[in-house]
Amino acid sequence: MLNNLIDRIKLPFRKEKELYFALYNILGFYPRKITYYKVALMHKSLGHRATAEELKVLEGKKNKKDKDAKYGRKNGRFNRYERKGRLGKQLNNERLEFLGDAILDAVVGDVVYQRFPGKPEGFLTNARSKMVQRETLGRLAKEMGISKLIMASGRSASHNSYMGGNAFEALVGAIYLDRGYEACQKFWTDRVMGKYLNTDKVAYKEVNFKSKILEWTQKNRVNIDFRLEDQSQDKNGSPIFVYTVVLEGVEGCRSEGFSKKESQQRASEETLRRLRNDATFLDAVFAAKTERTKMEEQPVSVAPDVEQPTVDDIIISTESYTEETNDQHSPEVAAISQTIDDMNLDDVKGDKSREDIIAEAEAAAYKG
């Protein structure tokens, strides 16, 4: 409280009073080293070149001897190598964004852990990721007025959907360097959660629309495809991706974004809304599914046998040959053979004995 009062007294003497006051409304305190915050709001498209004062603040040199050694000074002047090296190097908020991302993970992780006792690790991880994802941070940056302070060239903060979120992370990095970790915690709990973010609602809300539509298709056994329609760049060189959600060959919704993930998320969200509100579209998807499954259920002919012939199949035995050749006789021969086979003495009926019959047959033969 005392520090804020001292900083407020110094405000009329600051060169950039408007920026100090704007940051105070966002952060709840006055910056001590404004350079951190200015760099946090610099987008790479600005093409800003580093000054000696900015390097001095950002690299935190403690005494003049160290500064002179680092910056190559001789008698208070920069040598020609330093002038061509570090001075004039392009400066933007990407390094502070990296730092702020790590700090936010720790701060929000602690908040979620304390807020939801007893919840499993998976829930806590999911809740934290929803709060620190680019879309959420981008919306916070817009609502809190951070986006209006972003310094960029050739585009507005609203053009790139990630610009606001990146600046938010960089601002957290600036707070950490300027005031420390506790100030970052206080900023999140008092300024963000207290005014702009409903932690419980965010934690329990499903925002991954791609995951949601994939779950729906698996449950209903519907084929889905994310079809890339176009990949190009806008006039400022930012990549643009266009994707269409296709269900059972039926086109759903198409959307564009500055990344594949963003484009697919938006297309998934719009397609889910259409499935809920457009009965004709839903019927067309399931009709296509029915047609596909009907074709899949059609009987299929048995595949040809791939077994190789055995030796028994190739070599013809004598018995088999005899039987086969007998079977090839003419019908007349076959009938005679059958008659011969049928003739035997056991079929002759009468009172004569076997010896009598043979004797009569011999006598008849001699008479002839």
GROMACS .gro file of C-alpha atoms in nm:
model
  368
    1MET     CA    1   0.000   0.000   0.000
    2LEU     CA    2   0.281   0.238   0.093
    3ASN     CA    3   0.469   0.152  -0.225
    4ASN     CA    4   0.162   0.233  -0.436
    5LEU     CA    5   0.132   0.568  -0.260
    6ILE     CA    6   0.496   0.652  -0.330
    7ASP     CA    7   0.459   0.547  -0.694
    8ARG     CA    8   0.147   0.763  -0.724
    9ILE     CA    9   0.334   1.065  -0.590
   10LYS     CA   10   0.603   1.008  -0.853
   11LEU     CA   11   0.345   0.975  -1.133
   12PRO     CA   12   0.329   1.348  -1.233
   13PHE     CA   13   0.702   1.337  -1.298
   14ARG     CA   14   0.692   1.028  -1.518
   15LYS     CA   15   0.751   1.068  -1.892
   16GLU     CA   16   0.475   0.821  -1.984
   17LYS     CA   17   0.200   0.909  -1.739
   18GLU     CA   18  -0.079   0.773  -1.955
   19LEU     CA   19   0.082   0.429  -1.979
   20TYR     CA   20   0.148   0.423  -1.604
   21PHE     CA   21  -0.213   0.508  -1.530
   22ALA     CA   22  -0.350   0.256  -1.784
   23LEU     CA   23  -0.135  -0.021  -1.634
   24TYR     CA   24  -0.245   0.075  -1.284
   25ASN     CA   25  -0.609   0.023  -1.384
   26ILE     CA   26  -0.520  -0.322  -1.516
   27LEU     CA   27  -0.268  -0.442  -1.257
   28GLY     CA   28  -0.382  -0.266  -0.941
   29PHE     CA   29  -0.037  -0.116  -0.883
   30TYR     CA   30   0.205   0.121  -1.055
   31PRO     CA   31   0.502  -0.033  -1.241
   32ARG     CA   32   0.845   0.030  -1.095
   33LYS     CA   33   1.038  -0.040  -1.414
   34ILE     CA   34   0.815   0.058  -1.701
   35THR     CA   35   1.054  -0.093  -1.959
   36TYR     CA   36   0.945  -0.446  -1.867
   37TYR     CA   37   0.584  -0.360  -1.941
   38LYS     CA   38   0.662  -0.170  -2.260
   39VAL     CA   39   0.849  -0.472  -2.399
   40ALA     CA   40   0.564  -0.702  -2.284
   41LEU     CA   41   0.331  -0.501  -2.509
   42MET     CA   42   0.560  -0.504  -2.814
   43HIS     CA   43   0.450  -0.741  -3.088
   44LYS     CA   44   0.722  -0.864  -3.323
   45SER     CA   45   0.549  -0.695  -3.618
   46LEU     CA   46   0.648  -0.359  -3.468
   47GLY     CA   47   1.012  -0.422  -3.561
   48HIS     CA   48   1.140  -0.229  -3.259
   49ARG     CA   49   1.517  -0.206  -3.217
   50ALA     CA   50   1.672  -0.231  -2.870
   51THR     CA   51   1.813   0.078  -2.704
   52ALA     CA   52   2.090   0.093  -2.445
   53GLU     CA   53   1.844   0.181  -2.169
   54GLU     CA   54   1.621  -0.115  -2.253
   55LEU     CA   55   1.914  -0.355  -2.252
   56LYS     CA   56   2.029  -0.215  -1.919
   57VAL     CA   57   1.690  -0.273  -1.758
   58LEU     CA   58   1.608  -0.608  -1.919
   59GLU     CA   59   1.945  -0.764  -1.837
   60GLY     CA   60   1.950  -0.622  -1.484
   61LYS     CA   61   2.313  -0.515  -1.446
   62LYS     CA   62   2.397  -0.412  -1.091
   63ASN     CA   63   2.692  -0.179  -1.121
   64LYS     CA   64   2.859   0.045  -1.372
   65LYS     CA   65   3.166  -0.174  -1.407
   66ASP     CA   66   2.957  -0.474  -1.503
   67LYS     CA   67   2.755  -0.263  -1.744
   68ASP     CA   68   3.062  -0.122  -1.913
   69ALA     CA   69   3.215  -0.468  -1.948
   70LYS     CA   70   2.895  -0.617  -2.085
   71TYR     CA   71   2.810  -0.342  -2.329
   72GLY     CA   72   3.170  -0.288  -2.448
   73ARG     CA   73   3.198   0.067  -2.320
   74LYS     CA   74   3.519   0.263  -2.316
   75ASN     CA   75   3.502   0.598  -2.139
   76GLY     CA   76   3.124   0.583  -2.140
   77ARG     CA   77   3.099   0.511  -2.512
   78PHE     CA   78   2.986   0.200  -2.697
   79ASN     CA   79   3.247   0.050  -2.925
   80ARG     CA   80   3.168  -0.014  -3.289
   81TYR     CA   81   3.121  -0.389  -3.240
   82GLU     CA   82   2.857  -0.341  -2.972
   83ARG     CA   83   2.686  -0.081  -3.181
   84LYS     CA   84   2.651  -0.341  -3.458
   85GLY     CA   85   2.568  -0.623  -3.216
   86ARG     CA   86   2.328  -0.607  -2.923
   87LEU     CA   87   2.221  -0.248  -2.972
   88GLY     CA   88   1.970  -0.230  -3.251
   89LYS     CA   89   1.874  -0.594  -3.218
   90GLN     CA   90   1.501  -0.650  -3.272
   91LEU     CA   91   1.313  -0.653  -2.944
   92ASN     CA   92   0.967  -0.803  -2.882
   93ASN     CA   93   0.763  -0.973  -2.611
   94GLU     CA   94   0.839  -1.336  -2.700
   95ARG     CA   95   1.094  -1.392  -2.421
   96LEU     CA   96   0.863  -1.238  -2.161
   97GLU     CA   97   0.580  -1.447  -2.304
   98PHE     CA   98   0.784  -1.762  -2.239
   99LEU     CA   99   0.853  -1.655  -1.881
  100GLY     CA  100   0.493  -1.553  -1.815
  101ASP     CA  101   0.364  -1.885  -1.947
  102ALA     CA  102   0.571  -2.073  -1.688
  103ILE     CA  103   0.466  -1.839  -1.405
  104LEU     CA  104   0.098  -1.867  -1.501
  105ASP     CA  105   0.114  -2.247  -1.497
  106ALA     CA  106   0.245  -2.236  -1.140
  107VAL     CA  107   0.003  -1.968  -1.018
  108VAL     CA  108  -0.309  -2.121  -1.174
  109GLY     CA  109  -0.198  -2.471  -1.075
  110ASP     CA  110  -0.183  -2.359  -0.712
  111VAL     CA  111  -0.524  -2.188  -0.737
  112VAL     CA  112  -0.689  -2.495  -0.891
  113TYR     CA  113  -0.529  -2.727  -0.635
  114GLN     CA  114  -0.664  -2.519  -0.345
  115ARG     CA  115  -1.001  -2.455  -0.509
  116PHE     CA  116  -1.094  -2.817  -0.585
  117PRO     CA  117  -0.986  -3.038  -0.293
  118GLY     CA  118  -1.022  -3.410  -0.358
  119LYS     CA  119  -1.039  -3.379  -0.735
  120PRO     CA  120  -0.812  -3.618  -0.932
  121GLU     CA  121  -0.503  -3.509  -1.120
  122GLY     CA  122  -0.675  -3.534  -1.458
  123PHE     CA  123  -0.947  -3.288  -1.357
  124LEU     CA  124  -0.692  -3.041  -1.214
  125THR     CA  125  -0.478  -3.057  -1.530
  126ASN     CA  126  -0.781  -3.006  -1.753
  127ALA     CA  127  -0.909  -2.715  -1.543
  128ARG     CA  128  -0.571  -2.540  -1.546
  129SER     CA  129  -0.529  -2.586  -1.921
  130LYS     CA  130  -0.870  -2.426  -1.985
  131MET     CA  131  -0.778  -2.120  -1.779
  132VAL     CA  132  -0.438  -2.060  -1.939
  133GLN     CA  133  -0.523  -2.153  -2.297
  134ARG     CA  134  -0.476  -1.884  -2.561
  135GLU     CA  135  -0.849  -1.833  -2.621
  136THR     CA  136  -0.919  -1.765  -2.253
  137LEU     CA  137  -0.619  -1.535  -2.210
  138GLY     CA  138  -0.705  -1.354  -2.532
  139ARG     CA  139  -1.056  -1.286  -2.406
  140LEU     CA  140  -0.918  -1.165  -2.072
  141ALA     CA  141  -0.674  -0.934  -2.251
  142LYS     CA  142  -0.962  -0.782  -2.445
  143GLU     CA  143  -1.192  -0.743  -2.144
  144MET     CA  144  -0.919  -0.596  -1.922
  145GLY     CA  145  -0.799  -0.346  -2.184
  146ILE     CA  146  -0.459  -0.506  -2.243
  147SER     CA  147  -0.526  -0.551  -2.615
  148LYS     CA  148  -0.566  -0.175  -2.660
  149LEU     CA  149  -0.213  -0.119  -2.530
  150ILE     CA  150  -0.042  -0.366  -2.765
  151MET     CA  151   0.206  -0.197  -2.994
  152ALA     CA  152   0.199  -0.356  -3.337
  153SER     CA  153   0.247  -0.251  -3.696
  154GLY     CA  154   0.028  -0.323  -3.994
  155ARG     CA  155  -0.248  -0.497  -3.802
  156SER     CA  156  -0.476  -0.451  -3.505
  157ALA     CA  157  -0.471  -0.662  -3.192
  158SER     CA  158  -0.798  -0.822  -3.295
  159HIS     CA  159  -0.655  -0.947  -3.625
  160ASN     CA  160  -0.446  -1.222  -3.470
  161SER     CA  161  -0.652  -1.414  -3.218
  162TYR     CA  162  -0.337  -1.512  -3.026
  163MET     CA  163  -0.187  -1.165  -2.998
  164GLY     CA  164  -0.387  -1.068  -2.690
  165GLY     CA  165  -0.320  -1.398  -2.513
  166ASN     CA  166   0.052  -1.372  -2.586
  167ALA     CA  167   0.061  -1.016  -2.449
  168PHE     CA  168  -0.121  -1.131  -2.135
  169GLU     CA  169   0.147  -1.393  -2.069
  170ALA     CA  170   0.424  -1.142  -2.141
  171LEU     CA  171   0.264  -0.899  -1.896
  172VAL     CA  172   0.274  -1.166  -1.625
  173GLY     CA  173   0.642  -1.213  -1.706
  174ALA     CA  174   0.693  -0.839  -1.665
  175ILE     CA  175   0.514  -0.841  -1.327
  176TYR     CA  176   0.740  -1.125  -1.211
  177LEU     CA  177   1.058  -0.939  -1.305
  178ASP     CA  178   0.932  -0.610  -1.163
  179ARG     CA  179   0.755  -0.723  -0.844
  180GLY     CA  180   0.814  -1.096  -0.789
  181TYR     CA  181   0.608  -1.414  -0.774
  182GLU     CA  182   0.368  -1.301  -0.501
  183ALA     CA  183   0.264  -1.002  -0.711
  184CYS     CA  184   0.177  -1.242  -0.994
  185GLN     CA  185  -0.038  -1.447  -0.756
  186LYS     CA  186  -0.214  -1.136  -0.630
  187PHE     CA  187  -0.273  -1.009  -0.983
  188TRP     CA  188  -0.439  -1.339  -1.084
  189THR     CA  189  -0.651  -1.388  -0.773
  190ASP     CA  190  -0.754  -1.026  -0.714
  191ARG     CA  191  -0.765  -0.871  -1.060
  192VAL     CA  192  -0.848  -1.166  -1.285
  193MET     CA  193  -1.045  -1.420  -1.082
  194GLY     CA  194  -1.210  -1.154  -0.870
  195LYS     CA  195  -1.346  -0.952  -1.164
  196TYR     CA  196  -1.332  -1.135  -1.496
  197LEU     CA  197  -1.299  -1.512  -1.459
  198ASN     CA  198  -1.551  -1.756  -1.313
  199THR     CA  199  -1.314  -2.031  -1.205
  200ASP     CA  200  -1.581  -2.292  -1.130
  201LYS     CA  201  -1.760  -2.237  -1.459
  202VAL     CA  202  -1.440  -2.259  -1.661
  203ALA     CA  203  -1.321  -2.572  -1.479
  204TYR     CA  204  -1.642  -2.765  -1.540
  205LYS     CA  205  -1.715  -2.639  -1.889
  206GLU     CA  206  -1.616  -2.850  -2.190
  207VAL     CA  207  -1.444  -2.620  -2.439
  208ASN     CA  208  -1.263  -2.874  -2.658
  209PHE     CA  209  -1.522  -2.895  -2.937
  210LYS     CA  210  -1.306  -3.122  -3.152
  211SER     CA  211  -1.281  -3.372  -2.869
  212LYS     CA  212  -1.655  -3.341  -2.814
  213ILE     CA  213  -1.749  -3.415  -3.176
  214LEU     CA  214  -1.502  -3.705  -3.191
  215GLU     CA  215  -1.666  -3.854  -2.882
  216TRP     CA  216  -2.010  -3.815  -3.041
  217THR     CA  217  -1.903  -3.984  -3.366
  218GLN     CA  218  -1.744  -4.276  -3.182
  219LYS     CA  219  -2.053  -4.326  -2.971
  220ASN     CA  220  -2.278  -4.324  -3.279
  221ARG     CA  221  -2.028  -4.506  -3.504
  222VAL     CA  222  -2.022  -4.222  -3.754
  223ASN     CA  223  -1.720  -4.171  -3.979
  224ILE     CA  224  -1.561  -3.826  -3.947
  225ASP     CA  225  -1.292  -3.645  -4.141
  226PHE     CA  226  -1.132  -3.300  -4.105
  227ARG     CA  227  -1.070  -3.191  -4.462
  228LEU     CA  228  -0.813  -2.921  -4.534
  229GLU     CA  229  -0.970  -2.685  -4.787
  230ASP     CA  230  -0.707  -2.414  -4.811
  231GLN     CA  231  -0.377  -2.303  -4.661
  232SER     CA  232  -0.254  -1.954  -4.736
  233GLN     CA  233  -0.126  -1.629  -4.586
  234ASP     CA  234  -0.293  -1.296  -4.534
  235LYS     CA  235  -0.143  -0.966  -4.645
  236ASN     CA  236   0.063  -0.945  -4.326
  237GLY     CA  237   0.214  -1.292  -4.365
  238SER     CA  238   0.004  -1.465  -4.101
  239PRO     CA  239  -0.088  -1.825  -4.192
  240ILE     CA  240  -0.455  -1.905  -4.254
  241PHE     CA  241  -0.601  -2.257  -4.250
  242VAL     CA  242  -0.948  -2.355  -4.370
  243TYR     CA  243  -1.099  -2.687  -4.258
  244THR     CA  244  -1.434  -2.858  -4.316
  245VAL     CA  245  -1.586  -3.124  -4.091
  246VAL     CA  246  -1.717  -3.414  -4.301
  247LEU     CA  247  -1.952  -3.673  -4.145
  248GLU     CA  248  -2.014  -3.991  -4.347
  249GLY     CA  249  -1.924  -3.799  -4.661
  250VAL     CA  250  -2.177  -3.524  -4.579
  251GLU     CA  251  -2.017  -3.179  -4.550
  252GLY     CA  252  -2.063  -3.011  -4.216
  253CYS     CA  253  -1.935  -2.663  -4.136
  254ARG     CA  254  -1.626  -2.488  -4.266
  255SER     CA  255  -1.413  -2.246  -4.068
  256GLU     CA  256  -1.078  -2.070  -4.085
  257GLY     CA  257  -0.818  -1.987  -3.824
  258PHE     CA  258  -0.457  -1.885  -3.776
  259SER     CA  259  -0.363  -2.246  -3.688
  260LYS     CA  260  -0.488  -2.593  -3.778
  261LYS     CA  261  -0.611  -2.645  -3.423
  262GLU     CA  262  -0.804  -2.317  -3.417
  263SER     CA  263  -0.965  -2.385  -3.755
  264GLN     CA  264  -1.069  -2.740  -3.663
  265GLN     CA  265  -1.201  -2.626  -3.324
  266ARG     CA  266  -1.421  -2.360  -3.482
  267ALA     CA  267  -1.547  -2.596  -3.753
  268SER     CA  268  -1.623  -2.860  -3.487
  269GLU     CA  269  -1.814  -2.610  -3.273
  270GLU     CA  270  -2.027  -2.492  -3.565
  271THR     CA  271  -2.093  -2.850  -3.681
  272LEU     CA  272  -2.207  -2.953  -3.332
  273ARG     CA  273  -2.450  -2.662  -3.326
  274ARG     CA  274  -2.581  -2.762  -3.667
  275LEU     CA  275  -2.630  -3.123  -3.555
  276ARG     CA  276  -2.842  -2.997  -3.265
  277ASN     CA  277  -3.046  -2.744  -3.460
  278ASP     CA  278  -3.067  -2.877  -3.816
  279ALA     CA  279  -3.274  -3.198  -3.832
  280THR     CA  280  -3.225  -3.227  -4.209
  281PHE     CA  281  -2.848  -3.230  -4.171
  282LEU     CA  282  -2.865  -3.488  -3.892
  283ASP     CA  283  -3.095  -3.711  -4.102
  284ALA     CA  284  -2.859  -3.686  -4.399
  285VAL     CA  285  -2.563  -3.799  -4.186
  286PHE     CA  286  -2.746  -4.104  -4.051
  287ALA     CA  287  -2.891  -4.188  -4.392
  288ALA     CA  288  -2.538  -4.194  -4.533
  289LYS     CA  289  -2.429  -4.409  -4.239
  290THR     CA  290  -2.716  -4.654  -4.303
  291GLU     CA  291  -2.621  -4.682  -4.670
  292ARG     CA  292  -2.258  -4.747  -4.580
  293THR     CA  293  -2.337  -5.015  -4.324
  294LYS     CA  294  -2.583  -5.180  -4.562
  295MET     CA  295  -2.310  -5.214  -4.824
  296GLU     CA  296  -2.071  -5.352  -4.564
  297GLU     CA  297  -2.325  -5.624  -4.471
  298GLN     CA  298  -2.364  -5.758  -4.828
  299PRO     CA  299  -2.263  -6.131  -4.859
  300VAL     CA  300  -1.919  -6.188  -4.998
  301SER     CA  301  -1.813  -6.490  -5.212
  302VAL     CA  302  -1.572  -6.735  -5.053
  303ALA     CA  303  -1.212  -6.667  -5.138
  304PRO     CA  304  -1.041  -6.922  -5.368
  305ASP     CA  305  -0.865  -7.218  -5.205
  306VAL     CA  306  -0.492  -7.163  -5.175
  307GLU     CA  307  -0.399  -7.514  -5.057
  308GLN     CA  308  -0.139  -7.692  -5.273
  309PRO     CA  309  -0.232  -8.042  -5.411
  310THR     CA  310  -0.088  -8.331  -5.209
  311VAL     CA  311   0.099  -8.634  -5.341
  312ASP     CA  312  -0.217  -8.844  -5.303
  313ASP     CA  313  -0.400  -8.600  -5.529
  314ILE     CA  314  -0.136  -8.627  -5.801
  315ILE     CA  315  -0.048  -9.004  -5.807
  316ILE     CA  316  -0.325  -9.234  -5.935
  317SER     CA  317  -0.327  -9.572  -5.762
  318THR     CA  318  -0.391  -9.903  -5.947
  319GLU     CA  319  -0.719  -9.957  -5.768
  320SER     CA  320  -0.840  -9.615  -5.860
  321TYR     CA  321  -0.736  -9.668  -6.222
  322THR     CA  322  -0.925 -10.000  -6.245
  323GLU     CA  323  -1.237  -9.853  -6.098
  324GLU     CA  324  -1.219  -9.550  -6.322
  325THR     CA  325  -1.162  -9.755  -6.637
  326ASN     CA  326  -1.450  -9.988  -6.551
  327ASP     CA  327  -1.672  -9.692  -6.506
  328GLN     CA  328  -1.586  -9.578  -6.856
  329HIS     CA  329  -1.733  -9.889  -7.032
  330SER     CA  330  -2.038  -9.850  -7.255
  331PRO     CA  331  -2.386  -9.896  -7.104
  332GLU     CA  332  -2.427 -10.234  -7.280
  333VAL     CA  333  -2.108 -10.374  -7.132
  334ALA     CA  334  -2.205 -10.242  -6.795
  335ALA     CA  335  -2.543 -10.417  -6.818
  336ILE     CA  336  -2.383 -10.748  -6.914
  337SER     CA  337  -2.135 -10.720  -6.632
  338GLN     CA  338  -2.419 -10.657  -6.395
  339THR     CA  339  -2.602 -10.967  -6.529
  340ILE     CA  340  -2.294 -11.180  -6.478
  341ASP     CA  341  -2.249 -11.051  -6.132
  342ASP     CA  342  -2.608 -11.133  -6.056
  343MET     CA  343  -2.584 -11.494  -6.176
  344ASN     CA  344  -2.484 -11.743  -5.907
  345LEU     CA  345  -2.607 -12.086  -5.797
  346ASP     CA  346  -2.744 -11.952  -5.475
  347ASP     CA  347  -3.021 -11.779  -5.668
  348VAL     CA  348  -3.153 -12.109  -5.824
  349LYS     CA  349  -3.451 -12.242  -5.634
  350GLY     CA  350  -3.594 -12.604  -5.638
  351ASP     CA  351  -3.579 -12.949  -5.480
  352LYS     CA  352  -3.273 -13.068  -5.673
  353SER     CA  353  -2.944 -13.086  -5.497
  354ARG     CA  354  -2.637 -12.910  -5.614
  355GLU     CA  355  -2.482 -13.237  -5.746
  356ASP     CA  356  -2.796 -13.318  -5.949
  357ILE     CA  357  -2.801 -12.987  -6.114
  358ILE     CA  358  -2.436 -13.013  -6.216
  359ALA     CA  359  -2.486 -13.367  -6.356
  360GLU     CA  360  -2.786 -13.258  -6.567
  361ALA     CA  361  -2.590 -12.971  -6.703
  362GLU     CA  362  -2.300 -13.195  -6.808
  363ALA     CA  363  -2.532 -13.442  -6.977
  364ALA     CA  364  -2.700 -13.173  -7.172
  365ALA     CA  365  -2.363 -13.047  -7.284
  366TYR     CA  366  -2.249 -13.388  -7.414
  367LYS     CA  367  -2.577 -13.437  -7.608
  368GLY     CA  368  -2.516 -13.125  -7.797
   0.00000   0.00000   0.00000
